[in-house]
Coordinates of C-alpha atoms in Angstrom, one line a residue:
Chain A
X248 CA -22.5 22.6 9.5
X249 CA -20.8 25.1 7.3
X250 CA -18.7 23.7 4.0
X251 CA -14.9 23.6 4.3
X252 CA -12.7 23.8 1.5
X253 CA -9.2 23.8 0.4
X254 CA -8.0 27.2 -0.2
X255 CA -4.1 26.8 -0.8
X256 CA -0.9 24.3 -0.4
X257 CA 2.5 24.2 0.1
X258 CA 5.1 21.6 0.1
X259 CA 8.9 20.7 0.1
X260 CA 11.1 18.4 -1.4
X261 CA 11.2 14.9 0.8
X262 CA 14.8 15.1 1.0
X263 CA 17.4 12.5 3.4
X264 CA 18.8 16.0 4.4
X265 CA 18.5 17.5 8.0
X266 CA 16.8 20.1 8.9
X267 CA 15.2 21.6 11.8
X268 CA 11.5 20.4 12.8
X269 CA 10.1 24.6 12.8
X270 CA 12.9 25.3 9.6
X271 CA 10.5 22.4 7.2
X272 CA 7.1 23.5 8.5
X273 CA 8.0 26.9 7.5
X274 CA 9.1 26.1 4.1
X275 CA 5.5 24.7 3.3
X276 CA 4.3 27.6 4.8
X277 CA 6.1 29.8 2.9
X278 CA 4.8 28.6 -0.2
X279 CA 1.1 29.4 1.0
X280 CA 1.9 33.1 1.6
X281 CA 3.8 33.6 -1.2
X282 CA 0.9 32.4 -3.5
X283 CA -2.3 32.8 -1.7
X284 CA -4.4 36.0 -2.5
X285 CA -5.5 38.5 -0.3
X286 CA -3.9 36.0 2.8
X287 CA -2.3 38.1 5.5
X288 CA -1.0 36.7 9.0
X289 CA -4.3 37.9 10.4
X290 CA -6.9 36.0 8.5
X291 CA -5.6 32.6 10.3
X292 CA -7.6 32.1 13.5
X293 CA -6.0 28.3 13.6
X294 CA -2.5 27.0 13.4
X295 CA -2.4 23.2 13.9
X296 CA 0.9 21.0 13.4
X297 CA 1.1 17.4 13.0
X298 CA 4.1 14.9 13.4
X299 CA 5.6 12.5 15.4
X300 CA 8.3 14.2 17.0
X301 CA 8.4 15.3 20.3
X302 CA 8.8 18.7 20.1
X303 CA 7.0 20.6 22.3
X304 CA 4.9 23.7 22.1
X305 CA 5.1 23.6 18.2
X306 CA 2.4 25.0 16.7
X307 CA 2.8 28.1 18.9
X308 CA 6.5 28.2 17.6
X309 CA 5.7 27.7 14.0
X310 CA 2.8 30.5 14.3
X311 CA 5.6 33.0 16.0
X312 CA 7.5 32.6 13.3
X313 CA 4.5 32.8 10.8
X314 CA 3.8 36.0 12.2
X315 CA 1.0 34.6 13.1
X316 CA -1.4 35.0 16.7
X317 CA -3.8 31.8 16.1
X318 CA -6.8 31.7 18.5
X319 CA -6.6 28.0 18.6
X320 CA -3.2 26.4 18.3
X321 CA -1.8 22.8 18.9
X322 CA -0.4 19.7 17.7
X323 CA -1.9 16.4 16.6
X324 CA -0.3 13.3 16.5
X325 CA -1.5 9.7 15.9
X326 CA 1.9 8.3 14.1
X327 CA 1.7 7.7 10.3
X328 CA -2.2 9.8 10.2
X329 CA -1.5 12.5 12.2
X330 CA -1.4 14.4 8.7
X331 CA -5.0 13.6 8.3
X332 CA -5.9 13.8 11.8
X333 CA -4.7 17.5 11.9
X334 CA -7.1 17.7 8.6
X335 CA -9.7 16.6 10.5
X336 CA -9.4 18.7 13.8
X337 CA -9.1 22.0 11.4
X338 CA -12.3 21.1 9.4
X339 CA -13.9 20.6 12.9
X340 CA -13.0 24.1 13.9
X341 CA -14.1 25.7 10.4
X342 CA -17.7 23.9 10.1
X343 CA -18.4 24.3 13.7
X344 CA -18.1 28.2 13.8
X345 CA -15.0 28.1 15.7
X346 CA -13.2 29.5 13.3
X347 CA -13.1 30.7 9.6
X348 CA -9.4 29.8 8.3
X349 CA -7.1 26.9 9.7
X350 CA -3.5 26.5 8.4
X351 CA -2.1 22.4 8.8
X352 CA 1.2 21.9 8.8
X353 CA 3.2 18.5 9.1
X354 CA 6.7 17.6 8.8
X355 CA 9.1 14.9 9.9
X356 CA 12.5 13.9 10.0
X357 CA 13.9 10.9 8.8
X358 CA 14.7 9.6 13.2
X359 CA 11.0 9.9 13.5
X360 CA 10.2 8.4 17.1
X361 CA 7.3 7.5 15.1
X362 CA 8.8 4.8 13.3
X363 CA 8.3 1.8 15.8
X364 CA 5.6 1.3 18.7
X365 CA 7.3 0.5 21.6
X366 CA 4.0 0.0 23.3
X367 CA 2.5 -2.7 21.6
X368 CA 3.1 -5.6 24.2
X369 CA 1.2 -8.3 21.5
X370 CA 4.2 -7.7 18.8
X371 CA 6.7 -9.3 21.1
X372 CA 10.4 -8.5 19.8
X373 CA 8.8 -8.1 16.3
X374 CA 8.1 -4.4 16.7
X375 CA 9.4 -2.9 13.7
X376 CA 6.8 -2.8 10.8
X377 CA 8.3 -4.9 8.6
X378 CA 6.7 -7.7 10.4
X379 CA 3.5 -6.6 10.4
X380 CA 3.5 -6.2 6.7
X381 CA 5.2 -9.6 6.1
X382 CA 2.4 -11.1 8.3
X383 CA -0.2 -9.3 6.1
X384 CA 1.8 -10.3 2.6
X385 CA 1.2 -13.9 4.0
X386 CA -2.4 -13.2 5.4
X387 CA -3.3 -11.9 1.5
X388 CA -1.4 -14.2 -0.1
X389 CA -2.7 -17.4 1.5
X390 CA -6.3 -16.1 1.2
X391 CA -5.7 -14.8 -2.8
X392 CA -2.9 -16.1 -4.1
X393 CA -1.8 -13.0 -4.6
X394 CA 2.3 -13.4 -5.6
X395 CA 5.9 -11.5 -5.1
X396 CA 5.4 -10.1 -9.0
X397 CA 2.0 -8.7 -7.8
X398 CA 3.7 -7.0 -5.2
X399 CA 6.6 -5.9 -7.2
X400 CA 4.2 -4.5 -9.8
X401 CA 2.8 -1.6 -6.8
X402 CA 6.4 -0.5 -6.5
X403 CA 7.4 -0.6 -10.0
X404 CA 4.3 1.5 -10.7
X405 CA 4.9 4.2 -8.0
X406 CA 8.4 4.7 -8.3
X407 CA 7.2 5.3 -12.4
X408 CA 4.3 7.6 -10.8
X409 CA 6.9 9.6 -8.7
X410 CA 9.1 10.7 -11.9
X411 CA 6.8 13.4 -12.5
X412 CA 7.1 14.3 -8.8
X413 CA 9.2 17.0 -8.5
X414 CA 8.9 16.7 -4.7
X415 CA 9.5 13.2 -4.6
X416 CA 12.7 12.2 -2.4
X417 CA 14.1 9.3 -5.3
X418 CA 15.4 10.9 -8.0
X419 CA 15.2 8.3 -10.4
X420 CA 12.8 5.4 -10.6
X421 CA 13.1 1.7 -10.1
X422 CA 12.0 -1.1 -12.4
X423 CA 10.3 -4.3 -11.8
X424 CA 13.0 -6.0 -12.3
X425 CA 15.0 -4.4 -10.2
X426 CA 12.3 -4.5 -7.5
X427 CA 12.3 -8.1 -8.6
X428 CA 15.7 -8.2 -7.2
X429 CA 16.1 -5.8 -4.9
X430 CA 17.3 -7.1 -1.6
X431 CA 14.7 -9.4 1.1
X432 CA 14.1 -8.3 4.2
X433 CA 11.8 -10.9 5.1
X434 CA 10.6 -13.9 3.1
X435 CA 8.0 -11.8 1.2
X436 CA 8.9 -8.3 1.8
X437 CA 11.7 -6.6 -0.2
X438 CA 13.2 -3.0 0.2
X439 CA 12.0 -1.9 -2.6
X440 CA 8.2 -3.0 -1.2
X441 CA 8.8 -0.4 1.6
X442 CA 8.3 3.2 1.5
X443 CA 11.1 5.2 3.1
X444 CA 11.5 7.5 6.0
X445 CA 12.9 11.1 5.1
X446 CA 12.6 14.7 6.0
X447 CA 9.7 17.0 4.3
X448 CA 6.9 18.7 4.9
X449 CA 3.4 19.7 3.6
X450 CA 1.1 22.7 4.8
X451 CA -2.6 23.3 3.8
X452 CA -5.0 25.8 4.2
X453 CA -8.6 25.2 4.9
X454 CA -11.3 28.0 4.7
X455 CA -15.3 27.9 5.3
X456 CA -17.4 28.8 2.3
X457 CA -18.4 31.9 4.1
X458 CA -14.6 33.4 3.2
X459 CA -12.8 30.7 0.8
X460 CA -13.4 32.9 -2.2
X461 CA -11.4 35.6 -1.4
X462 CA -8.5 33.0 -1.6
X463 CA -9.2 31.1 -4.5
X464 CA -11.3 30.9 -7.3
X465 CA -11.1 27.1 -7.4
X466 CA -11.8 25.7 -4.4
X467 CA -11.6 22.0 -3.7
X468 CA -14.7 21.2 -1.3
X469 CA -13.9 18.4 1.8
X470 CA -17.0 16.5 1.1
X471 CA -17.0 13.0 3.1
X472 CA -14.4 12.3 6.4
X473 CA -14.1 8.8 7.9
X474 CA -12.2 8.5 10.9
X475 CA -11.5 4.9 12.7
X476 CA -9.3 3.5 15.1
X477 CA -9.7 -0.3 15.8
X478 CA -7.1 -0.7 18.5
X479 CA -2.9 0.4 19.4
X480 CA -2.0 -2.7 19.3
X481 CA -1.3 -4.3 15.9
X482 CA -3.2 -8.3 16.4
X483 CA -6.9 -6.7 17.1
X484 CA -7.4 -6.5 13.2
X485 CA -9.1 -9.8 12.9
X486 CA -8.6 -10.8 9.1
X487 CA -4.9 -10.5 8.0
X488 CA -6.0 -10.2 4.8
X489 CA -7.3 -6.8 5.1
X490 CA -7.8 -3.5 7.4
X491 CA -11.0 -2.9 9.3
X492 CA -9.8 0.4 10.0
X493 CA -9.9 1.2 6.7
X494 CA -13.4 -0.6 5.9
X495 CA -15.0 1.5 8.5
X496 CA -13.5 4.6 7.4
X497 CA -14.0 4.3 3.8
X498 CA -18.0 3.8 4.5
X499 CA -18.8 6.6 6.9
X500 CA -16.6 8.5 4.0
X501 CA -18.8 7.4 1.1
X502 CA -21.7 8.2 3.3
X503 CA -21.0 11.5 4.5
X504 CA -20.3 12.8 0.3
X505 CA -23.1 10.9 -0.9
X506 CA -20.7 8.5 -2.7
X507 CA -20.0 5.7 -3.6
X508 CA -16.5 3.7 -4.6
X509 CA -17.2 4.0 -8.5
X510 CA -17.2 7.8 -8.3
X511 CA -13.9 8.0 -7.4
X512 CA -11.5 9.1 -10.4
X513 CA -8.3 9.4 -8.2
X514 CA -6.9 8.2 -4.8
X515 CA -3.9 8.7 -2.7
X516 CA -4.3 5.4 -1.2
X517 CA -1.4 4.7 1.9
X518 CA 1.2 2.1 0.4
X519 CA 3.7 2.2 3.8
X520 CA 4.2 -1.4 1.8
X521 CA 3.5 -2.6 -1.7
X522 CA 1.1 -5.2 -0.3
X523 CA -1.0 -2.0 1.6
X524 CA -1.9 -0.6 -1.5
X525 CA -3.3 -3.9 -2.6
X526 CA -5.5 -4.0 0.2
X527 CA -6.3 -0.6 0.4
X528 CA -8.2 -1.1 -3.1
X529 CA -10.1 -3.9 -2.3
X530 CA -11.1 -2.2 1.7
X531 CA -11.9 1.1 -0.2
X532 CA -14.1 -1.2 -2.6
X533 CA -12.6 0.5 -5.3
X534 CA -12.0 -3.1 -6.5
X535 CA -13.9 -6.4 -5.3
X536 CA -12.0 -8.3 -2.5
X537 CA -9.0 -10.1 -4.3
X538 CA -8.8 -8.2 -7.2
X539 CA -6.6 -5.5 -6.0
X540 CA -3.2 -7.0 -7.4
X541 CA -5.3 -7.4 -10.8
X542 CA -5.7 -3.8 -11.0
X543 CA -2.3 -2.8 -10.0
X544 CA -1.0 -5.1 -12.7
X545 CA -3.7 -3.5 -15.0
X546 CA -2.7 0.0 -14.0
X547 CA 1.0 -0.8 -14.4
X548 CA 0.2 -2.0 -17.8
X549 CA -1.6 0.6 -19.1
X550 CA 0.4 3.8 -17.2
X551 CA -2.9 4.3 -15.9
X552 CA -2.7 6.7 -12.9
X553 CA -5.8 6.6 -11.3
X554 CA -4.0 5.6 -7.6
X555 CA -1.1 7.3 -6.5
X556 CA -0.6 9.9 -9.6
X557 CA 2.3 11.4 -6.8
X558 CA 4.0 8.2 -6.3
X559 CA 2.2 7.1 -3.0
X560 CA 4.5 6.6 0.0
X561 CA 6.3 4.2 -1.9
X562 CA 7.5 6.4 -5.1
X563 CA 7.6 9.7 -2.8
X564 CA 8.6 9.0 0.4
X565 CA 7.2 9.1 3.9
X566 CA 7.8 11.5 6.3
X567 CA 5.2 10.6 8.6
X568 CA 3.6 13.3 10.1
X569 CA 3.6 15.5 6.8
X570 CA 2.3 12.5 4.5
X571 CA -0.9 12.6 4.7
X572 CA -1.5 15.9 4.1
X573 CA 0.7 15.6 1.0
X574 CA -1.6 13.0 0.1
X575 CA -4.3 15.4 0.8
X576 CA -2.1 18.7 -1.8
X577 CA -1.9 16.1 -4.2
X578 CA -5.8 15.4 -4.5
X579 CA -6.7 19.2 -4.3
X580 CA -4.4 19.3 -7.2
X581 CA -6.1 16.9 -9.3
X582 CA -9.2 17.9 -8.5
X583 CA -8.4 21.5 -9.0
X584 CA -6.8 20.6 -12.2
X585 CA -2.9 21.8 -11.3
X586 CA -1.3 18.6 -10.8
X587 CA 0.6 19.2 -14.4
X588 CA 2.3 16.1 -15.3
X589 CA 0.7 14.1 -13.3
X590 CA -2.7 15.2 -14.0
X591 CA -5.4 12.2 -14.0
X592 CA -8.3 13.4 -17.0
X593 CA -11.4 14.6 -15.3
X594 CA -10.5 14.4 -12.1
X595 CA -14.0 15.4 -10.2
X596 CA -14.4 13.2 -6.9
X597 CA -11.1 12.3 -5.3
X598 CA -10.2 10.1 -1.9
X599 CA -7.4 10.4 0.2
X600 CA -6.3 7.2 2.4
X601 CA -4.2 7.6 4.9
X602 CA -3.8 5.0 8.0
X603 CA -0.9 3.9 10.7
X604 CA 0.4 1.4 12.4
X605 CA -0.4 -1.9 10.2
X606 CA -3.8 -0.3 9.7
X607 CA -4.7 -0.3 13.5
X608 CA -6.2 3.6 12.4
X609 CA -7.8 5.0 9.2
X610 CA -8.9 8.1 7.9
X611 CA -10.3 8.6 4.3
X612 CA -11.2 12.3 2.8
X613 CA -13.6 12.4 -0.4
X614 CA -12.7 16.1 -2.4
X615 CA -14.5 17.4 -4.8
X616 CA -14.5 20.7 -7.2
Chain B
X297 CA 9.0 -2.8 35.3
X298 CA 5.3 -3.7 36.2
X299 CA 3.5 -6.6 37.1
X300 CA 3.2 -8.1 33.3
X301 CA 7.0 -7.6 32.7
X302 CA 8.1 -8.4 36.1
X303 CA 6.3 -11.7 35.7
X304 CA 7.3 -11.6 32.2
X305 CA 11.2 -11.6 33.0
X306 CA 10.8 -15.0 35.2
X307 CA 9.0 -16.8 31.9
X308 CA 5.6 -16.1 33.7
X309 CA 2.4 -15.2 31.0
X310 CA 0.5 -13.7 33.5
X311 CA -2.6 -11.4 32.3
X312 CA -4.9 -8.9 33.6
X313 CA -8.5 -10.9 34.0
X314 CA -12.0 -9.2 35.2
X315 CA -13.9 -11.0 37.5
X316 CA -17.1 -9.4 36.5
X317 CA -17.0 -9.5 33.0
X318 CA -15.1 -13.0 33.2
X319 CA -12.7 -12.0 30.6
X320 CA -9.1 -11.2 30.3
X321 CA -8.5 -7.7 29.5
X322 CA -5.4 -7.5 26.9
X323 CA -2.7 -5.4 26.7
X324 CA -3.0 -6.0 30.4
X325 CA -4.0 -3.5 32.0
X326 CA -5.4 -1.9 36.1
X327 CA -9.1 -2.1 34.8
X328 CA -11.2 -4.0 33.0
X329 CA -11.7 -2.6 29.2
X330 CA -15.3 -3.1 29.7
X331 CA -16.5 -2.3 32.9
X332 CA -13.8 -0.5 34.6
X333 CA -13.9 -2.5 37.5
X334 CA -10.0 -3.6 39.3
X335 CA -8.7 -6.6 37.8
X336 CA -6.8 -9.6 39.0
X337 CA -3.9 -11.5 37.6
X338 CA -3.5 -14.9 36.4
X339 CA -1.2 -17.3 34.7
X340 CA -2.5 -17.7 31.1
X341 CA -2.6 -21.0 29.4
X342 CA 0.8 -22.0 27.4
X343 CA -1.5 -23.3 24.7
X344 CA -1.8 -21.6 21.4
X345 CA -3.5 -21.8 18.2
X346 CA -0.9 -20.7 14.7
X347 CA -3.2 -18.0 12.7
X348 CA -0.2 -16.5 10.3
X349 CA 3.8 -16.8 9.9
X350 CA 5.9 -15.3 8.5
X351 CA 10.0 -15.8 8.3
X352 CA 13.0 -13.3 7.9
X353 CA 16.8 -14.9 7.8
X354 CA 15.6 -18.2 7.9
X355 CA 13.9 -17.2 11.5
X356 CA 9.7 -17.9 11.6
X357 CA 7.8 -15.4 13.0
X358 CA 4.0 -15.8 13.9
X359 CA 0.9 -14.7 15.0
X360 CA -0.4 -17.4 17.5
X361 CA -3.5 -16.9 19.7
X362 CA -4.0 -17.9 23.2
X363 CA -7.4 -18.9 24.9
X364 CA -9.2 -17.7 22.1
X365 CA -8.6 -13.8 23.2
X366 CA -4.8 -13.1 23.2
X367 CA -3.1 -12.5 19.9
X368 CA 0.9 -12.5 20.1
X369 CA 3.9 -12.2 18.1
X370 CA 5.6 -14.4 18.3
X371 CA 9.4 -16.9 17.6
X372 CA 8.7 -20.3 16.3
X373 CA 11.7 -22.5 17.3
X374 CA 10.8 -25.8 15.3
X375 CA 9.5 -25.0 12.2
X376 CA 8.0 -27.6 10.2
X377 CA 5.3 -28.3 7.5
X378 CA 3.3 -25.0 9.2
X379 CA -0.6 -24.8 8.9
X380 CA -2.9 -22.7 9.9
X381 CA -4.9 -23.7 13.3
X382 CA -1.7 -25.7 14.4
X383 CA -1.6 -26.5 18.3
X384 CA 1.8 -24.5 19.0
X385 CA 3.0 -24.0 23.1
X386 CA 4.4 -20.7 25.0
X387 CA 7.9 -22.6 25.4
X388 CA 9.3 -19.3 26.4
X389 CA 8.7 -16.1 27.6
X390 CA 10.9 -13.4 28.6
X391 CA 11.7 -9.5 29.0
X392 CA 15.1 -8.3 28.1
X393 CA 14.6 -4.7 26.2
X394 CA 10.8 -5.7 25.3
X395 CA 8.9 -8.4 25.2
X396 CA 9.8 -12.3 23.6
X397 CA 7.5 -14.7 23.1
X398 CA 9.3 -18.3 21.8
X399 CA 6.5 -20.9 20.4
X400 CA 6.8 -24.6 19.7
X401 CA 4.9 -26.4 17.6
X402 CA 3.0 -29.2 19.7
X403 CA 4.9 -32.8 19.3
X404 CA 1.4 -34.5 18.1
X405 CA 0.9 -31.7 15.4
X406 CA 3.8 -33.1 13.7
X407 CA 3.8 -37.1 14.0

């Protein structure tokens, strides 16, 4: 299996303003061309695109307008890690021998059909996700006493995070107070707990070893990929209190890199809701199991940006099918040692988490230099 | 509309159950989750066991499971001192733009 690394990146501002699905996948794109090396149209054998919307025939519209003739071209979706998923399916390609070069390229607008699943029969009329994350917030806190200021403290830190985000879709932050205050939406779920829908996009550019180097100089390797989906429908997750998916995931991850959680110096983790980021530490064993809000608090404390440096979904926004391979830019960029402002200090192994609805599917990338 | 919201719609639970695996196979579906085999379709116990509420606008919300293998979303109409395990009962069921599911706690639980 040949090595697969992260050549190049490209991303837009998460905005609330329209825009055409093909019109934001090429403004990541652009980005790539404009500051790759040596990249022409014709190095790209792969053009994959990932969102939720229901535009058809995408990736071979995107390519057209790319100038580019793909050999392999097509969409991924699997709702809020589709970003990942296309990740994945490129990486396939390149280490297989498929291919040598894979642009991924994700966007979404803020009427994502994404936003609910209609499907899920067990959710009832309670099919927004809201629900599931208040049923979560109650799982975690009955099992950790974990409390509305631990929450408030994930939001207060990202929306800090995201100031140095110049991509970010907020642009100003919000305090813990006024998360604090900021208006309920369920007993234990505020607004300011949720991240928000918008338009943006994000497009990568994976190479294989063989080739990478004529790209880049500093090439951000994808070491470890766990992929796994539990179920559709949201009540097959057994605990409440925290996402199999994600436990699953996280372990063939380590496993593949030759990891383990205390090598990690920096993680996107997916905070949809301030209480998912809480769990998503204590899943990824980055922390021990109720000791998540702890380190949140800790982190919040000490400006400490070890998770989320970008702002997570929370700070940034989430444009579904485009988030997780923003999550993905902003890990090459630490790693690489470009992320500028939001640069975490020697920043070797990072992990990308990225999951969708309530945690029913995870994927989690380990990068490294 | 098919079977499960047809039967749905008339307050009917009815679920999918294989006869070779002797399991109900939720979401309902044709065939078994296991096996493959056809399935056949039964009326599901009203009974239910509270696992996790939640409550938005002064409405509870909850996740209640049925014969040990059905997890739903569920209303709950009389709330009251809640715990987990509470006996709870399908009062309701119905299909009007999705599905409902109404719970009640059980009149024992709360004497």
């Amino acid at each position: 299996m040949r090595r697969v690394g992260i050549a190049s990146s490209g991303l837009t501002k998460f905005t609330k303003k329209d825009s055409s699905m093909e019109s934001l996948m090429i403004s990541s794109i652009k980005p790539i061309f404009d500051n790759t090396k040596n990249l022409t149209q014709k190095d790209v054998d792969v053009v994959l695109t990932s969102t939720n919307a229901n535009d058809k025939y995408l990736a071979n519209i995107v390519s057209e307008l790319s100038g580019i003739s793909p050999k392999i071209s097509h969409s991924v979706e699997s709702l809020c890690n589709s970003g990942t998923n296309c990740i994945v399916s490129a990486f396939s390609y390149i280490s297989s021998g498929l291919a040598d070069v894979a642009l991924v390229t994700g966007a979404e607008k803020t009427n994502s059909p994404g936003l609910v699943l209609d499907w899920d029969k067990s959710r009832g009329q309670y099919k927004h996700p809201i629900y599931w994350s208040s049923l979560f917030t109650s799982a975690h806190m009955r099992k950790y006493g974990t409390t509305m200021e631990d929450l408030a403290y994930v939001s207060a830190k990202n929306h800090r995070n995201s100031l140095d985000n110049p991509n970010s879709c907020f642009d100003h932050s919000y305090s813990f107070d006024e998360v604090m205050r900021s208006k309920n939406l369920t007993d234990n779920v505020r607004l300011l707990d949720c991240s928000m829908p918008c338009n943006g996009s994000a497009s990568i550019l994976l190479a294989s070893e063989d080739i990478i180097r004529k790209f880049t100089e500093n090439p951000v390797w994808i070491k470890g990929i766990g992929q796994k989906s539990i179920s559709a429908g949201f009540t097959k997750n057994k605990d409440l209190a925290s996402m199999q998916s994600t436990m699953f995931a996280s372990s063939d991850a380590y496993s593949m890199s030759g990891n383990s959680p205390s090598d990690v110096d920096v993680a996107e983790v997916h905070d949809a809701f301030s209480i998912c980021e809480i769990m998503a530490l204590e899943d990824l064993k980055l922390v021990g199991p109720g000791r998540g809000a702890d380190f949140v608090r800790d982190m919040y404390n000490t400006e400490n940006k070890k998770i989320n440096p970008r702002g997570g979904l929370i700070g940034t926004g989430h444009p579904l099918g485009a988030t997780g391979i923003a999550q993905t830019i902003e890990m090459f960029q630490q790693v690489q040692g470009t992320a500028g402002k939001r640069q975490v200090e020697k920043a070797r192994t990072a992990l990308v988490h990225n999951m969708s609805a309530a945690a029913t599917s995870s994927t989690v990338l380990i990068l490294q230099s | 509309m098919n079977r499960f919201e047809q039967e749905l719609k008339n307050d009917n639970f009815v679920c999918s159950e294989c006869p070779k695996c002797q399991k109900l196979v939720w979401p309902p579906s044709e065939y078994c989750n296991n096996c493959f085999g056809s399935v056949t379709w039964r009326k599901v116990s009203r009974d239910a066991t509270l696992l996790e509420y939640s409550c938005k606008n002064g409405e509870y919300f909850c996740v209640a499971e049925i014969e040990g293998q059905i997890r739903l979303v569920g209303k709950i109409t009389n709330p009251s001192d809640l715990e987990m395990g509470q006996n709870l009962t399908l009062e309701r069921c119905g299909y009007e733009d999705g599905e409902k599911f109404i719970f009640k706690i059980k009149k024992q639980a709360l004497e």
